[in-house]
Amino acid sequence: MFDEDLIASQRLTRSPRGEHRFLAFKIRLPWYRSLYLSCFDRIELSVNGSRQAEEDIFLKLYGTTYRFSDLTKHYSVLWFVLDPAELLIQHDSNLPSDRCVIVLTLFFRIPYHRHVFRQVSTCTSALQIEDRTAL
Amino acid sequence: MTTTIRLGTTTYSFNDEYHSYDLSLESMFETIGSLSPKQGLEIIAPQCIRTYPEVSEEFERRFRYAVERYDLVPSAFGHYSDLGRIPGRDLSIEEAVEFSRIQLEGAKRLGYSLARMSYQSFDLTDRREALYRQLLPDLERLELKLAIEIHAPNIIESEQQQRVIEDVAKLNSPYVGFTIDCGCMTSRVSPVCERKFLELGVDPAVVKRVIDFWATEPSLPELRAEIEAIDGGPLVELLATETWIYFGHGKPAALRAIMPYVFHVHGKFFQVDENGNDDAVAYPEIIDILVSSDYDGWISSEYEGHHWLKNRDAYAQVKAHQQYLHRLIDDSEASKSGTART
């Protein structure tokens, strides 16, 4: 519904955390109403054409960081429709330039359609990379 | 000429403006209030209320302030059952009742006397388990009407919808009825849908084939077979699916039989054309039935052209839609009283 707003950042930050490096950018809920985190059950994300493993993707909302593949357990956490969340990707490889192309596809269930209808939202964006010392 | 039909709109009409931060919650209410005095205000609860399903005291304060300041009338509270909130299973009856009860109590605090219910229970074998029956004591306690939405692709005439209609008729409660979404009674696919797919580069001949196939009123398996036969890729599949989901084949004549249970009307529309007419929904017939049945309630204009068009023109569209409805209502009233309009 709001695919063009899915990626809500112009920039992508790159920060170290422990032994790893993380990329981070803001995303919006691409639907007209708020949804529970349990509705988000699949994500596909590529960085410069390289597909990222789902277990390396995290969602940060209201100060809490969730592994994306665990979101379905959080059926009481409401993502309010106007609030951006942050997507974090564990990404240790070097990127060749200060810009990278993100292709993001989010799959989610519509809770009032029980288990029948699903939504898919896709957005592509070229983001400027900004290095930071910590997340 | 007097009519018992009142006009309003829903915050759903302003999805684009709200999601893009062009309108805040309050400025959306202000915009709705500027449509006319005593404009009906329907809210989508999980769109507007941060503490959904609860209505916080802060929201109640802001809402009441806006209603007073912008001369609004609470028309319908957009309730959701969200039965599929937990992956892999439906909410239990107890969970569903509690989830709804919280919303209904909130709706009452906001000054609503009617809640639209988004709920599908077609496959229930024991209708005593239906959520609307389970909620009846709360509805009576709160003196709140619950209006179960009939929405495309479901139509009044479908067998599964008829089972629910029969049960609501049997229940015969002043607190349980229906919201009829006019999108389940369309006479064509809106050109705004067609145009979007042409702009996306779909072959015009394929678009025509899909639209023509929609007119044959296919079942879902027939639609799937046609999608496979066309083999046109994901955009063609999306076009075919959207024609099936958004543009219902129900006939307005079926509305007459359920009018005693119609508590609320969603004036779904996709685009008002340059002549001031709706481009897809069978409004002349629908309004005739509402007027001749002495419908006493709201029509909430529900703009959905924004699904395909991103021109953020909801205010002008809703305004034009309400002018169109006024014209149809006047004509029907004149016809009813035997004084043809000149």
PDB file of C-alpha atoms in Angstrom, chain B residues 5-145:
ATOM      1  CA  ILE B   5     -29.552   9.964   5.929  1.00  0.00           C
ATOM      2  CA  ARG B   6     -26.525  11.765   7.363  1.00  0.00           C
ATOM      3  CA  LEU B   7     -23.177  12.131   5.629  1.00  0.00           C
ATOM      4  CA  GLY B   8     -19.723  11.737   7.056  1.00  0.00           C
ATOM      5  CA  THR B   9     -16.379  10.249   6.231  1.00  0.00           C
ATOM      6  CA  THR B  10     -13.796   7.934   7.700  1.00  0.00           C
ATOM      7  CA  THR B  11     -10.162   8.514   8.494  1.00  0.00           C
ATOM      8  CA  TYR B  12      -9.474   5.702   6.004  1.00  0.00           C
ATOM      9  CA  SER B  13     -10.156   8.238   3.222  1.00  0.00           C
ATOM     10  CA  PHE B  14      -7.083  10.177   4.323  1.00  0.00           C
ATOM     11  CA  ASN B  15      -4.660   7.231   4.478  1.00  0.00           C
ATOM     12  CA  ASP B  16      -2.115   8.835   2.175  1.00  0.00           C
ATOM     13  CA  GLU B  17      -2.129  12.258   3.791  1.00  0.00           C
ATOM     14  CA  TYR B  18      -1.881  10.770   7.300  1.00  0.00           C
ATOM     15  CA  HIS B  19       0.747   8.131   6.538  1.00  0.00           C
ATOM     16  CA  SER B  20       2.930  10.690   4.768  1.00  0.00           C
ATOM     17  CA  TYR B  21       2.620  13.128   7.709  1.00  0.00           C
ATOM     18  CA  ASP B  22       0.881  15.716   5.492  1.00  0.00           C
ATOM     19  CA  LEU B  23      -1.948  15.573   8.025  1.00  0.00           C
ATOM     20  CA  SER B  24      -1.566  14.968  11.747  1.00  0.00           C
ATOM     21  CA  LEU B  25      -4.389  13.316  13.655  1.00  0.00           C
ATOM     22  CA  GLU B  26      -5.803  16.683  14.662  1.00  0.00           C
ATOM     23  CA  SER B  27      -5.421  18.269  11.241  1.00  0.00           C
ATOM     24  CA  MET B  28      -7.149  15.240   9.741  1.00  0.00           C
ATOM     25  CA  PHE B  29     -10.074  15.824  12.118  1.00  0.00           C
ATOM     26  CA  GLU B  30     -10.011  19.532  11.226  1.00  0.00           C
ATOM     27  CA  THR B  31     -10.055  18.684   7.511  1.00  0.00           C
ATOM     28  CA  ILE B  32     -13.015  16.360   8.012  1.00  0.00           C
ATOM     29  CA  GLY B  33     -14.818  19.042  10.005  1.00  0.00           C
ATOM     30  CA  SER B  34     -14.324  21.533   7.180  1.00  0.00           C
ATOM     31  CA  LEU B  35     -16.394  19.353   4.814  1.00  0.00           C
ATOM     32  CA  SER B  36     -19.633  20.572   6.402  1.00  0.00           C
ATOM     33  CA  PRO B  37     -21.194  21.374   9.782  1.00  0.00           C
ATOM     34  CA  LYS B  38     -22.007  18.261  11.849  1.00  0.00           C
ATOM     35  CA  GLN B  39     -19.853  16.065   9.655  1.00  0.00           C
ATOM     36  CA  GLY B  40     -19.868  12.404  10.720  1.00  0.00           C
ATOM     37  CA  LEU B  41     -16.497  11.208  11.974  1.00  0.00           C
ATOM     38  CA  GLU B  42     -15.623   7.530  11.674  1.00  0.00           C
ATOM     39  CA  ILE B  43     -12.214   6.525  12.981  1.00  0.00           C
ATOM     40  CA  ILE B  44     -10.109   3.484  12.198  1.00  0.00           C
ATOM     41  CA  ALA B  45      -9.094   2.591  15.745  1.00  0.00           C
ATOM     42  CA  PRO B  46      -5.643   1.043  15.057  1.00  0.00           C
ATOM     43  CA  GLN B  47      -4.833   3.892  12.673  1.00  0.00           C
ATOM     44  CA  CYS B  48      -5.619   6.696  15.095  1.00  0.00           C
ATOM     45  CA  ILE B  49      -5.148   5.291  18.597  1.00  0.00           C
ATOM     46  CA  ARG B  50      -1.584   4.651  19.707  1.00  0.00           C
ATOM     47  CA  THR B  51      -2.734   2.553  22.671  1.00  0.00           C
ATOM     48  CA  TYR B  52      -5.063   0.327  20.562  1.00  0.00           C
ATOM     49  CA  PRO B  53      -7.052  -1.689  21.533  1.00  0.00           C
ATOM     50  CA  GLU B  54      -7.263   0.553  24.613  1.00  0.00           C
ATOM     51  CA  VAL B  55      -8.507   4.111  24.297  1.00  0.00           C
ATOM     52  CA  SER B  56      -6.199   6.141  26.505  1.00  0.00           C
ATOM     53  CA  GLU B  57      -7.377   9.093  28.558  1.00  0.00           C
ATOM     54  CA  GLU B  58      -5.102  11.300  26.481  1.00  0.00           C
ATOM     55  CA  PHE B  59      -6.709  10.137  23.233  1.00  0.00           C
ATOM     56  CA  GLU B  60     -10.166  10.623  24.715  1.00  0.00           C
ATOM     57  CA  ARG B  61      -9.256  14.189  25.699  1.00  0.00           C
ATOM     58  CA  ARG B  62      -7.820  15.007  22.251  1.00  0.00           C
ATOM     59  CA  PHE B  63     -10.752  13.384  20.480  1.00  0.00           C
ATOM     60  CA  ARG B  64     -13.403  15.209  22.503  1.00  0.00           C
ATOM     61  CA  TYR B  65     -11.582  18.491  21.980  1.00  0.00           C
ATOM     62  CA  ALA B  66     -11.519  17.931  18.193  1.00  0.00           C
ATOM     63  CA  VAL B  67     -15.176  16.910  18.054  1.00  0.00           C
ATOM     64  CA  GLU B  68     -16.155  20.091  19.858  1.00  0.00           C
ATOM     65  CA  ARG B  69     -13.777  22.418  18.039  1.00  0.00           C
ATOM     66  CA  TYR B  70     -14.428  21.142  14.505  1.00  0.00           C
ATOM     67  CA  ASP B  71     -18.168  20.529  14.911  1.00  0.00           C
ATOM     68  CA  LEU B  72     -17.925  16.786  14.310  1.00  0.00           C
ATOM     69  CA  VAL B  73     -20.374  14.024  15.206  1.00  0.00           C
ATOM     70  CA  PRO B  74     -18.950  10.599  16.142  1.00  0.00           C
ATOM     71  CA  SER B  75     -20.583   8.267  13.598  1.00  0.00           C
ATOM     72  CA  ALA B  76     -18.833   4.896  13.765  1.00  0.00           C
ATOM     73  CA  PHE B  77     -15.906   3.479  15.687  1.00  0.00           C
ATOM     74  CA  GLY B  78     -13.752   1.292  13.438  1.00  0.00           C
ATOM     75  CA  HIS B  79     -13.403  -1.845  15.560  1.00  0.00           C
ATOM     76  CA  TYR B  80     -11.243  -4.811  14.515  1.00  0.00           C
ATOM     77  CA  SER B  81     -11.500  -8.358  15.799  1.00  0.00           C
ATOM     78  CA  ASP B  82      -7.913  -9.246  14.725  1.00  0.00           C
ATOM     79  CA  LEU B  83      -8.645 -12.947  15.190  1.00  0.00           C
ATOM     80  CA  GLY B  84      -5.396 -13.830  13.420  1.00  0.00           C
ATOM     81  CA  ARG B  85      -3.152 -11.793  15.697  1.00  0.00           C
ATOM     82  CA  ILE B  86      -1.397 -14.893  17.025  1.00  0.00           C
ATOM     83  CA  PRO B  87       0.328 -16.939  14.300  1.00  0.00           C
ATOM     84  CA  GLY B  88      -1.047 -20.397  13.624  1.00  0.00           C
ATOM     85  CA  ARG B  89      -4.377 -20.118  15.401  1.00  0.00           C
ATOM     86  CA  ASP B  90      -7.405 -17.905  15.863  1.00  0.00           C
ATOM     87  CA  LEU B  91      -7.932 -16.089  19.126  1.00  0.00           C
ATOM     88  CA  SER B  92      -9.993 -18.171  21.549  1.00  0.00           C
ATOM     89  CA  ILE B  93     -13.532 -16.977  22.239  1.00  0.00           C
ATOM     90  CA  GLU B  94     -12.406 -15.575  25.592  1.00  0.00           C
ATOM     91  CA  GLU B  95      -9.454 -13.739  24.026  1.00  0.00           C
ATOM     92  CA  ALA B  96     -11.581 -12.371  21.201  1.00  0.00           C
ATOM     93  CA  VAL B  97     -14.329 -11.162  23.535  1.00  0.00           C
ATOM     94  CA  GLU B  98     -11.812  -9.422  25.775  1.00  0.00           C
ATOM     95  CA  PHE B  99     -10.037  -7.809  22.794  1.00  0.00           C
ATOM     96  CA  SER B 100     -13.347  -6.497  21.460  1.00  0.00           C
ATOM     97  CA  ARG B 101     -14.739  -5.495  24.824  1.00  0.00           C
ATOM     98  CA  ILE B 102     -11.765  -3.187  25.417  1.00  0.00           C
ATOM     99  CA  GLN B 103     -12.461  -1.443  22.092  1.00  0.00           C
ATOM    100  CA  LEU B 104     -16.207  -1.200  22.639  1.00  0.00           C
ATOM    101  CA  GLU B 105     -15.772   0.365  26.077  1.00  0.00           C
ATOM    102  CA  GLY B 106     -13.346   2.828  24.523  1.00  0.00           C
ATOM    103  CA  ALA B 107     -15.791   3.615  21.721  1.00  0.00           C
ATOM    104  CA  LYS B 108     -18.480   4.417  24.254  1.00  0.00           C
ATOM    105  CA  ARG B 109     -16.153   6.740  26.161  1.00  0.00           C
ATOM    106  CA  LEU B 110     -15.498   8.634  22.928  1.00  0.00           C
ATOM    107  CA  GLY B 111     -19.207   9.217  22.439  1.00  0.00           C
ATOM    108  CA  TYR B 112     -19.892   6.599  19.773  1.00  0.00           C
ATOM    109  CA  SER B 113     -23.169   4.686  19.772  1.00  0.00           C
ATOM    110  CA  LEU B 114     -22.102   2.367  16.936  1.00  0.00           C
ATOM    111  CA  ALA B 115     -19.028   0.271  16.238  1.00  0.00           C
ATOM    112  CA  ARG B 116     -18.213  -1.151  12.830  1.00  0.00           C
ATOM    113  CA  MET B 117     -16.991  -4.719  13.233  1.00  0.00           C
ATOM    114  CA  SER B 118     -14.408  -6.256  10.957  1.00  0.00           C
ATOM    115  CA  TYR B 119     -15.088  -9.931  11.516  1.00  0.00           C
ATOM    116  CA  GLN B 120     -15.414 -13.045   9.425  1.00  0.00           C
ATOM    117  CA  SER B 121     -17.004 -16.109  10.950  1.00  0.00           C
ATOM    118  CA  PHE B 122     -18.362 -17.862   7.897  1.00  0.00           C
ATOM    119  CA  ASP B 123     -17.023 -21.289   8.809  1.00  0.00           C
ATOM    120  CA  LEU B 124     -18.434 -21.463  12.332  1.00  0.00           C
ATOM    121  CA  THR B 125     -20.602 -24.538  12.688  1.00  0.00           C
ATOM    122  CA  ASP B 126     -22.043 -23.486  16.043  1.00  0.00           C
ATOM    123  CA  ARG B 127     -23.210 -19.897  15.664  1.00  0.00           C
ATOM    124  CA  ARG B 128     -23.545 -19.552  19.430  1.00  0.00           C
ATOM    125  CA  GLU B 129     -19.766 -19.085  19.310  1.00  0.00           C
ATOM    126  CA  ALA B 130     -20.058 -16.102  16.976  1.00  0.00           C
ATOM    127  CA  LEU B 131     -18.305 -13.100  18.452  1.00  0.00           C
ATOM    128  CA  TYR B 132     -21.327 -10.824  17.979  1.00  0.00           C
ATOM    129  CA  ARG B 133     -23.436 -13.205  20.069  1.00  0.00           C
ATOM    130  CA  GLN B 134     -20.760 -13.451  22.736  1.00  0.00           C
ATOM    131  CA  LEU B 135     -20.578  -9.670  22.921  1.00  0.00           C
ATOM    132  CA  LEU B 136     -24.319  -9.111  23.235  1.00  0.00           C
ATOM    133  CA  PRO B 137     -24.320  -8.603  27.049  1.00  0.00           C
ATOM    134  CA  ASP B 138     -21.609  -5.950  26.659  1.00  0.00           C
ATOM    135  CA  LEU B 139     -23.478  -4.250  23.819  1.00  0.00           C
ATOM    136  CA  GLU B 140     -26.636  -4.123  25.907  1.00  0.00           C
ATOM    137  CA  ARG B 141     -24.718  -2.833  28.935  1.00  0.00           C
ATOM    138  CA  LEU B 142     -23.016  -0.133  26.868  1.00  0.00           C
ATOM    139  CA  GLU B 143     -26.087   0.562  24.694  1.00  0.00           C
ATOM    140  CA  LEU B 144     -23.794   0.304  21.691  1.00  0.00           C
ATOM    141  CA  LYS B 145     -24.726  -1.043  18.256  1.00  0.00           C
TER     142      LYS B 145
END
